[in-house]
XYZ file of C-alpha atoms in Angstrom:
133
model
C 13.873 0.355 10.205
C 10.961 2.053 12.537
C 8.130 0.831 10.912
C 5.642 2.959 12.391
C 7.533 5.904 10.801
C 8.152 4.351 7.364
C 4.843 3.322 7.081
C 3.582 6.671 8.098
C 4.868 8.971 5.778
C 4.339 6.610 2.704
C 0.695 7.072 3.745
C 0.759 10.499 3.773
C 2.539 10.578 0.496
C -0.785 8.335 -0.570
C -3.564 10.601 1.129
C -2.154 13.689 -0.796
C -1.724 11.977 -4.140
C -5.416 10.563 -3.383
C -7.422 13.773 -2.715
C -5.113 15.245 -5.358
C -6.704 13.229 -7.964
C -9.991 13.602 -6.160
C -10.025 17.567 -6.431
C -8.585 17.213 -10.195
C -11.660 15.131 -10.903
C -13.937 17.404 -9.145
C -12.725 20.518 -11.136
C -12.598 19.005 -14.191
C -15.774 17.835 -14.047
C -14.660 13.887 -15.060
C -14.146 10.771 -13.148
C -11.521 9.550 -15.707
C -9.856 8.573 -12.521
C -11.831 7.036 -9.721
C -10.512 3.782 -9.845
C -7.085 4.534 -9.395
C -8.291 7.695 -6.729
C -10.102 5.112 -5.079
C -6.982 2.423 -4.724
C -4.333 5.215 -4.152
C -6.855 5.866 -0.743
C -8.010 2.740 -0.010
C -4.492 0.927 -0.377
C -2.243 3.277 -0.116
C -3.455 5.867 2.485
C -5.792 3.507 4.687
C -3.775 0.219 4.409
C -0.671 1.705 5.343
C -2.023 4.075 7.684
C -3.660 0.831 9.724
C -0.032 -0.899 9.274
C 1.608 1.724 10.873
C -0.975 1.986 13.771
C -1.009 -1.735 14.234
C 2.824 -1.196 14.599
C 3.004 1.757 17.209
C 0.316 0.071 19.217
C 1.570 -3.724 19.516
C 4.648 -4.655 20.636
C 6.214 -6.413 17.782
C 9.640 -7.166 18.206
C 11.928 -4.705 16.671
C 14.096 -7.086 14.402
C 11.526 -9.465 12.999
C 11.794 -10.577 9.841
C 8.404 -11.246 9.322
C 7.407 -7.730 10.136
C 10.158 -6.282 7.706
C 9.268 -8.497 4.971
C 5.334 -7.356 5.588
C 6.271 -3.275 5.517
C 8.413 -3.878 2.101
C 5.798 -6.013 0.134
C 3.489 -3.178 1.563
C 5.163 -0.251 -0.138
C 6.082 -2.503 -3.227
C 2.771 -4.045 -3.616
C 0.520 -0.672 -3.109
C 2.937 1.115 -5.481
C 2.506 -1.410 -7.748
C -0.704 -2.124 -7.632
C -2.230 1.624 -8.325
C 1.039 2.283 -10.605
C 0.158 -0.683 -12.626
C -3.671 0.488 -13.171
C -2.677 4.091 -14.008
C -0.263 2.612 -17.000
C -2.973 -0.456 -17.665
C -6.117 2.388 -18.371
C -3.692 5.280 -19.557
C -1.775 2.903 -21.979
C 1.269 5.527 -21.860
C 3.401 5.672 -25.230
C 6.764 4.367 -23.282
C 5.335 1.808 -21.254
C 4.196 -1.232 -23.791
C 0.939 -2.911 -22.844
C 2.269 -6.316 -21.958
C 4.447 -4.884 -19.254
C 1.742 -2.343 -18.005
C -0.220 -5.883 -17.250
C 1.992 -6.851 -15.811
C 2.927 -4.783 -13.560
C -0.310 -4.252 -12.481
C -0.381 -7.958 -12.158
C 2.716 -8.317 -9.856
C 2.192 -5.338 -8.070
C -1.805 -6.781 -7.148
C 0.136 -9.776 -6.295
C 2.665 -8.677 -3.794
C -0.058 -6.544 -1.891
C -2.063 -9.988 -1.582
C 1.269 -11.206 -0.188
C 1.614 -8.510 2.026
C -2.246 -8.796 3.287
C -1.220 -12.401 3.986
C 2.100 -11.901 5.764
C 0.104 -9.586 7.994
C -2.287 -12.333 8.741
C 0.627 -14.676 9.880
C 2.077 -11.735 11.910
C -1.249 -11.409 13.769
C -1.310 -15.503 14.744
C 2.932 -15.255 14.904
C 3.047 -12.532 17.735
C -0.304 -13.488 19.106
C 1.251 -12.893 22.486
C 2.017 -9.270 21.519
C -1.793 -8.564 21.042
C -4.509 -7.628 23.506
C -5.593 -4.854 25.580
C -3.502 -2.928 28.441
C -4.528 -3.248 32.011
């Protein structure tokens, strides 16, 4: 998996769905959605944006694990996170409330995850980081 790549284009997915609800808002004259504008941008476009930067710049071995396993609870966690609010505040017909709680819940958790599997990358391949001569 290139990491750099994945992360990338999820991000970009994320920036247009973010100023997407941001123009919506703007036109329509409501902030209905600012919380979940605000999380699809800050989680989903910067986070993953960083991610992939931290990736192309920092030689992280190609095959970790550790790295893998940060990128997937990345995508999982910021989809689940902002998914989860939009059904929490929305309260869509199909999608009973108990389950829109928690999937907000579980997606808010696996981002944490992810923010913390990052942190153990950064002490893990310590050696990796630094500035070029």
């Amino acid at each position: 998996m290139n990491k750099t790549k994945v992360l990338l284009r999820f991000s970009a997915l994320y920036a247009l769905i973010g100023t997407f609800l941001g123009s919506h808002m703007a036109g329509a004259g409501s902030m209905l959605f600012r919380a979940i504008h605000a999380h699809i941008l800050l989680v989903g476009w910067l986070s993953l944006f960083a991610f992939a930067i931290f990736y192309a710049v920092f030689a992280i071995p190609k095959h970790s694990k550790l790295a893998a396993a940060h990128v997937w609870t990345a995508l999982i966690g910021s989809f689940g996170l902002t998914f989860g609010m939009w059904m929490h505040y929305f309260k869509p017909e199909w999608a009973p409330e108990t389950f829109s709680l928690i999937f907000y819940i579980v997606g808010g958790t696996v981002l944490i995850i992810s923010f913390g599997l990052f942190t153990v990358i950064m002490f893990v391949y310590g050696r990796y980081l630094g500035e070029k001569e």
